[in-house]
Amino acid sequence: MKKLSRRARIATGGAVIAAVAAGTFGTVSANASAPASPAAAPVANVKSGSTTTSTHLTVDAATEAAQAALDAAERENQKVTVAVVDRNGNTVVTLRGNGAGPQSYESAQRKAYTAVSWNAPTSELAKRLEQAPNLKDIPGTLFLGGGVPVAAKGAPIAGIGVAGAPSGDLDEKFAAAGAAALGH
C-alpha cells in the first residue's frame, strides 16, 4: 500500500470531515423543517350563564377623552399627562403634554386606575383615607385628586387620570372635561 504525503492526508481528512458535516447538517435541516404537528386542544363548551360580557371604550373614544382633557389643561397653561385605563385598569392611551413633569406619567395612570377601581373621583376617595388609612397601601392606587371614572349603564368601564397641574382640583377638572367629551 502506497503511503500518502502529509499534504494528501490533510486534504483527504478535510474532505471526509466536510462530507460528514454536510450529511449531519442535511439530517438536522431535514428534521428542523418538518415540525411535528401538535395535538389539537380539546374545545370546552361552557354552560349557559357561565360567562359575562363587559363594555369597554374603543381606542378612538379613549383618545378623544384624553385629548379633550389635555386641551382643557393647555387652555389654562397647565403642563399635564392624561391616562385612560379600561375597566381592568389596563392603560388604553396616555398623552404626555409638552413640558409635563416626569412624575406625571405614572401618577396619571394610577389616578385613572384608582377612579375606575372604586367608581368614584379620586378626590372623594382621598377623603376616605381619614376613616381607612390603609387604602393607600393597595398597589397601583393613588388617592389624590385628578382621577374620574367613566361609566356605562351605571357600571364603571374606564378611568381618566390627569397629573401635573399645581393641584389635584385642577387635575380633576381636566379629567372631568375628558369624561364630558364622551357624552356629547
PDB file of C-alpha atoms in Angstrom, residues 1-182:
ATOM      1  CA  MET A   1       0.000   0.000   0.000  1.00  0.00           C
ATOM      2  CA  LYS A   2       1.250   3.413  -1.020  1.00  0.00           C
ATOM      3  CA  LYS A   3       1.915   5.909   1.760  1.00  0.00           C
ATOM      4  CA  LEU A   4       0.190   9.304   1.305  1.00  0.00           C
ATOM      5  CA  SER A   5       2.075  12.522   1.777  1.00  0.00           C
ATOM      6  CA  ARG A   6       1.240  14.782   4.669  1.00  0.00           C
ATOM      7  CA  ARG A   7      -0.496  17.225   2.318  1.00  0.00           C
ATOM      8  CA  ALA A   8      -2.632  14.457   0.817  1.00  0.00           C
ATOM      9  CA  ARG A   9      -3.597  13.116   4.250  1.00  0.00           C
ATOM     10  CA  ILE A  10      -4.729  16.636   5.362  1.00  0.00           C
ATOM     11  CA  ALA A  11      -6.724  17.142   2.160  1.00  0.00           C
ATOM     12  CA  THR A  12      -8.336  13.708   2.447  1.00  0.00           C
ATOM     13  CA  GLY A  13      -9.157  14.256   6.149  1.00  0.00           C
ATOM     14  CA  GLY A  14     -10.687  17.649   5.361  1.00  0.00           C
ATOM     15  CA  ALA A  15     -12.848  16.130   2.623  1.00  0.00           C
ATOM     16  CA  VAL A  16     -14.052  13.365   4.948  1.00  0.00           C
ATOM     17  CA  ILE A  17     -14.896  15.891   7.683  1.00  0.00           C
ATOM     18  CA  ALA A  18     -16.742  18.078   5.157  1.00  0.00           C
ATOM     19  CA  ALA A  19     -18.751  15.098   3.888  1.00  0.00           C
ATOM     20  CA  VAL A  20     -19.699  14.008   7.408  1.00  0.00           C
ATOM     21  CA  ALA A  21     -20.629  17.578   8.362  1.00  0.00           C
ATOM     22  CA  ALA A  22     -22.757  18.008   5.237  1.00  0.00           C
ATOM     23  CA  GLY A  23     -24.578  14.773   5.940  1.00  0.00           C
ATOM     24  CA  THR A  24     -25.175  15.764   9.558  1.00  0.00           C
ATOM     25  CA  PHE A  25     -26.354  19.247   8.572  1.00  0.00           C
ATOM     26  CA  GLY A  26     -28.680  17.820   5.960  1.00  0.00           C
ATOM     27  CA  THR A  27     -30.178  15.482   8.535  1.00  0.00           C
ATOM     28  CA  VAL A  28     -30.626  18.284  11.051  1.00  0.00           C
ATOM     29  CA  SER A  29     -32.096  20.566   8.390  1.00  0.00           C
ATOM     30  CA  ALA A  30     -34.483  17.897   7.228  1.00  0.00           C
ATOM     31  CA  ASN A  31     -35.634  17.309  10.801  1.00  0.00           C
ATOM     32  CA  ALA A  32     -35.885  21.027  11.581  1.00  0.00           C
ATOM     33  CA  SER A  33     -38.028  21.786   8.553  1.00  0.00           C
ATOM     34  CA  ALA A  34     -40.645  19.205   9.362  1.00  0.00           C
ATOM     35  CA  PRO A  35     -42.048  20.020  12.805  1.00  0.00           C
ATOM     36  CA  ALA A  36     -44.344  17.548  14.404  1.00  0.00           C
ATOM     37  CA  SER A  37     -47.923  18.747  14.353  1.00  0.00           C
ATOM     38  CA  PRO A  38     -49.195  19.457  17.879  1.00  0.00           C
ATOM     39  CA  ALA A  39     -52.188  17.607  19.172  1.00  0.00           C
ATOM     40  CA  ALA A  40     -55.389  19.616  18.885  1.00  0.00           C
ATOM     41  CA  ALA A  41     -56.542  21.124  22.167  1.00  0.00           C
ATOM     42  CA  PRO A  42     -59.939  19.967  23.336  1.00  0.00           C
ATOM     43  CA  VAL A  43     -62.706  22.538  22.973  1.00  0.00           C
ATOM     44  CA  ALA A  44     -64.690  23.257  26.117  1.00  0.00           C
ATOM     45  CA  ASN A  45     -68.239  24.477  25.724  1.00  0.00           C
ATOM     46  CA  VAL A  46     -69.383  26.235  28.874  1.00  0.00           C
ATOM     47  CA  LYS A  47     -72.939  26.045  30.047  1.00  0.00           C
ATOM     48  CA  SER A  48     -75.277  28.973  29.609  1.00  0.00           C
ATOM     49  CA  GLY A  49     -74.966  31.569  32.353  1.00  0.00           C
ATOM     50  CA  SER A  50     -71.272  30.829  32.982  1.00  0.00           C
ATOM     51  CA  THR A  51     -69.971  33.884  31.135  1.00  0.00           C
ATOM     52  CA  THR A  52     -70.314  37.625  31.336  1.00  0.00           C
ATOM     53  CA  THR A  53     -69.875  40.422  28.847  1.00  0.00           C
ATOM     54  CA  SER A  54     -68.247  43.730  29.681  1.00  0.00           C
ATOM     55  CA  THR A  55     -68.258  47.092  27.945  1.00  0.00           C
ATOM     56  CA  HIS A  56     -65.030  48.882  27.067  1.00  0.00           C
ATOM     57  CA  LEU A  57     -64.163  52.203  25.485  1.00  0.00           C
ATOM     58  CA  THR A  58     -62.796  51.993  21.978  1.00  0.00           C
ATOM     59  CA  VAL A  59     -59.272  53.264  21.404  1.00  0.00           C
ATOM     60  CA  ASP A  60     -60.776  56.152  19.427  1.00  0.00           C
ATOM     61  CA  ALA A  61     -63.079  57.133  22.311  1.00  0.00           C
ATOM     62  CA  ALA A  62     -60.243  56.854  24.855  1.00  0.00           C
ATOM     63  CA  THR A  63     -58.039  59.024  22.639  1.00  0.00           C
ATOM     64  CA  GLU A  64     -60.831  61.572  22.236  1.00  0.00           C
ATOM     65  CA  ALA A  65     -61.289  61.778  26.016  1.00  0.00           C
ATOM     66  CA  ALA A  66     -57.548  62.073  26.645  1.00  0.00           C
ATOM     67  CA  GLN A  67     -57.180  64.790  24.031  1.00  0.00           C
ATOM     68  CA  ALA A  68     -60.134  66.746  25.470  1.00  0.00           C
ATOM     69  CA  ALA A  69     -58.558  66.617  28.939  1.00  0.00           C
ATOM     70  CA  LEU A  70     -55.176  67.690  27.565  1.00  0.00           C
ATOM     71  CA  ASP A  71     -56.794  70.530  25.593  1.00  0.00           C
ATOM     72  CA  ALA A  72     -58.604  71.766  28.729  1.00  0.00           C
ATOM     73  CA  ALA A  73     -55.305  71.835  30.612  1.00  0.00           C
ATOM     74  CA  GLU A  74     -53.465  73.602  27.794  1.00  0.00           C
ATOM     75  CA  ARG A  75     -56.168  76.331  27.677  1.00  0.00           C
ATOM     76  CA  GLU A  76     -55.152  77.121  31.263  1.00  0.00           C
ATOM     77  CA  ASN A  77     -51.430  76.849  30.501  1.00  0.00           C
ATOM     78  CA  GLN A  78     -51.008  73.676  32.551  1.00  0.00           C
ATOM     79  CA  LYS A  79     -48.485  71.008  31.607  1.00  0.00           C
ATOM     80  CA  VAL A  80     -50.069  67.637  32.364  1.00  0.00           C
ATOM     81  CA  THR A  81     -50.186  63.991  31.397  1.00  0.00           C
ATOM     82  CA  VAL A  82     -53.517  62.253  30.780  1.00  0.00           C
ATOM     83  CA  ALA A  83     -54.086  58.498  31.047  1.00  0.00           C
ATOM     84  CA  VAL A  84     -57.176  56.488  30.190  1.00  0.00           C
ATOM     85  CA  VAL A  85     -57.455  52.945  31.555  1.00  0.00           C
ATOM     86  CA  ASP A  86     -60.056  50.265  30.853  1.00  0.00           C
ATOM     87  CA  ARG A  87     -62.289  48.542  33.410  1.00  0.00           C
ATOM     88  CA  ASN A  88     -59.456  46.194  34.338  1.00  0.00           C
ATOM     89  CA  GLY A  89     -57.019  49.051  34.926  1.00  0.00           C
ATOM     90  CA  ASN A  90     -55.037  48.419  31.749  1.00  0.00           C
ATOM     91  CA  THR A  91     -53.805  51.567  30.044  1.00  0.00           C
ATOM     92  CA  VAL A  92     -55.597  52.265  26.780  1.00  0.00           C
ATOM     93  CA  VAL A  93     -53.933  55.589  25.955  1.00  0.00           C
ATOM     94  CA  THR A  94     -51.586  58.057  27.617  1.00  0.00           C
ATOM     95  CA  LEU A  95     -50.884  61.556  26.318  1.00  0.00           C
ATOM     96  CA  ARG A  96     -47.977  63.432  27.861  1.00  0.00           C
ATOM     97  CA  GLY A  97     -48.370  67.138  27.257  1.00  0.00           C
ATOM     98  CA  ASN A  98     -45.443  69.303  26.262  1.00  0.00           C
ATOM     99  CA  GLY A  99     -43.398  70.116  29.337  1.00  0.00           C
ATOM    100  CA  ALA A 100     -45.233  67.747  31.699  1.00  0.00           C
ATOM    101  CA  GLY A 101     -43.058  66.527  34.551  1.00  0.00           C
ATOM    102  CA  PRO A 102     -41.633  63.007  34.574  1.00  0.00           C
ATOM    103  CA  GLN A 103     -43.664  62.020  37.653  1.00  0.00           C
ATOM    104  CA  SER A 104     -46.925  62.917  35.915  1.00  0.00           C
ATOM    105  CA  TYR A 105     -46.916  59.846  33.661  1.00  0.00           C
ATOM    106  CA  GLU A 106     -47.204  57.249  36.430  1.00  0.00           C
ATOM    107  CA  SER A 107     -49.368  59.492  38.607  1.00  0.00           C
ATOM    108  CA  ALA A 108     -51.958  59.925  35.836  1.00  0.00           C
ATOM    109  CA  GLN A 109     -52.148  56.163  35.287  1.00  0.00           C
ATOM    110  CA  ARG A 110     -52.502  55.436  38.999  1.00  0.00           C
ATOM    111  CA  LYS A 111     -55.227  58.071  39.422  1.00  0.00           C
ATOM    112  CA  ALA A 112     -57.163  56.612  36.471  1.00  0.00           C
ATOM    113  CA  TYR A 113     -56.781  53.098  37.918  1.00  0.00           C
ATOM    114  CA  THR A 114     -57.957  54.261  41.337  1.00  0.00           C
ATOM    115  CA  ALA A 115     -61.012  56.048  39.902  1.00  0.00           C
ATOM    116  CA  VAL A 116     -62.192  53.053  37.864  1.00  0.00           C
ATOM    117  CA  SER A 117     -61.468  50.596  40.686  1.00  0.00           C
ATOM    118  CA  TRP A 118     -63.838  52.356  43.099  1.00  0.00           C
ATOM    119  CA  ASN A 119     -66.090  54.032  40.502  1.00  0.00           C
ATOM    120  CA  ALA A 120     -65.552  57.392  42.204  1.00  0.00           C
ATOM    121  CA  PRO A 121     -63.492  60.544  41.675  1.00  0.00           C
ATOM    122  CA  THR A 122     -60.146  60.285  43.425  1.00  0.00           C
ATOM    123  CA  SER A 123     -60.795  63.497  45.365  1.00  0.00           C
ATOM    124  CA  GLU A 124     -63.708  61.719  47.087  1.00  0.00           C
ATOM    125  CA  LEU A 125     -61.585  58.653  47.687  1.00  0.00           C
ATOM    126  CA  ALA A 126     -58.827  60.764  49.257  1.00  0.00           C
ATOM    127  CA  LYS A 127     -61.345  61.839  51.920  1.00  0.00           C
ATOM    128  CA  ARG A 128     -61.978  58.176  52.768  1.00  0.00           C
ATOM    129  CA  LEU A 129     -58.372  57.838  53.906  1.00  0.00           C
ATOM    130  CA  GLU A 130     -59.323  59.552  57.173  1.00  0.00           C
ATOM    131  CA  GLN A 131     -61.523  56.575  58.094  1.00  0.00           C
ATOM    132  CA  ALA A 132     -59.444  53.884  56.337  1.00  0.00           C
ATOM    133  CA  PRO A 133     -55.795  54.984  56.063  1.00  0.00           C
ATOM    134  CA  ASN A 134     -54.726  51.530  54.836  1.00  0.00           C
ATOM    135  CA  LEU A 135     -56.470  52.142  51.497  1.00  0.00           C
ATOM    136  CA  LYS A 136     -53.349  53.956  50.340  1.00  0.00           C
ATOM    137  CA  ASP A 137     -51.395  50.700  50.682  1.00  0.00           C
ATOM    138  CA  ILE A 138     -53.265  48.994  47.838  1.00  0.00           C
ATOM    139  CA  PRO A 139     -50.760  48.545  44.977  1.00  0.00           C
ATOM    140  CA  GLY A 140     -51.221  50.747  41.923  1.00  0.00           C
ATOM    141  CA  THR A 141     -53.537  53.265  43.593  1.00  0.00           C
ATOM    142  CA  LEU A 142     -53.082  56.975  44.181  1.00  0.00           C
ATOM    143  CA  PHE A 143     -55.527  58.820  46.408  1.00  0.00           C
ATOM    144  CA  LEU A 144     -55.034  62.358  45.120  1.00  0.00           C
ATOM    145  CA  GLY A 145     -57.472  64.479  43.165  1.00  0.00           C
ATOM    146  CA  GLY A 146     -57.227  64.059  39.406  1.00  0.00           C
ATOM    147  CA  GLY A 147     -58.989  60.816  38.540  1.00  0.00           C
ATOM    148  CA  VAL A 148     -62.582  60.334  37.385  1.00  0.00           C
ATOM    149  CA  PRO A 149     -64.469  57.185  36.442  1.00  0.00           C
ATOM    150  CA  VAL A 150     -66.332  56.673  33.184  1.00  0.00           C
ATOM    151  CA  ALA A 151     -69.500  54.589  33.417  1.00  0.00           C
ATOM    152  CA  ALA A 152     -71.935  52.986  31.009  1.00  0.00           C
ATOM    153  CA  LYS A 153     -75.360  51.959  32.330  1.00  0.00           C
ATOM    154  CA  GLY A 154     -74.150  52.650  35.856  1.00  0.00           C
ATOM    155  CA  ALA A 155     -71.122  50.344  35.656  1.00  0.00           C
ATOM    156  CA  PRO A 156     -67.534  51.632  35.531  1.00  0.00           C
ATOM    157  CA  ILE A 157     -65.886  50.983  32.168  1.00  0.00           C
ATOM    158  CA  ALA A 158     -62.846  53.288  32.280  1.00  0.00           C
ATOM    159  CA  GLY A 159     -60.937  55.797  34.329  1.00  0.00           C
ATOM    160  CA  ILE A 160     -59.332  59.066  33.283  1.00  0.00           C
ATOM    161  CA  GLY A 161     -56.395  60.360  35.282  1.00  0.00           C
ATOM    162  CA  VAL A 162     -54.620  63.684  34.979  1.00  0.00           C
ATOM    163  CA  ALA A 163     -51.433  64.693  36.751  1.00  0.00           C
ATOM    164  CA  GLY A 164     -49.074  67.632  36.602  1.00  0.00           C
ATOM    165  CA  ALA A 165     -51.165  70.703  37.451  1.00  0.00           C
ATOM    166  CA  PRO A 166     -50.365  72.513  40.715  1.00  0.00           C
ATOM    167  CA  SER A 167     -53.385  70.976  42.470  1.00  0.00           C
ATOM    168  CA  GLY A 168     -55.494  67.836  42.394  1.00  0.00           C
ATOM    169  CA  ASP A 169     -58.563  70.025  41.946  1.00  0.00           C
ATOM    170  CA  LEU A 170     -57.229  71.289  38.611  1.00  0.00           C
ATOM    171  CA  ASP A 171     -56.156  67.800  37.556  1.00  0.00           C
ATOM    172  CA  GLU A 172     -59.654  66.517  38.314  1.00  0.00           C
ATOM    173  CA  LYS A 173     -61.267  69.418  36.466  1.00  0.00           C
ATOM    174  CA  PHE A 174     -59.302  68.454  33.340  1.00  0.00           C
ATOM    175  CA  ALA A 175     -60.103  64.740  33.776  1.00  0.00           C
ATOM    176  CA  ALA A 176     -63.800  65.645  34.050  1.00  0.00           C
ATOM    177  CA  ALA A 177     -63.504  67.596  30.771  1.00  0.00           C
ATOM    178  CA  GLY A 178     -62.195  64.413  29.161  1.00  0.00           C
ATOM    179  CA  ALA A 179     -65.106  62.386  30.531  1.00  0.00           C
ATOM    180  CA  ALA A 180     -67.571  65.033  29.371  1.00  0.00           C
ATOM    181  CA  ALA A 181     -66.234  64.762  25.821  1.00  0.00           C
ATOM    182  CA  LEU A 182     -67.501  61.178  25.741  1.00  0.00           C
TER     183      LEU A 182
END
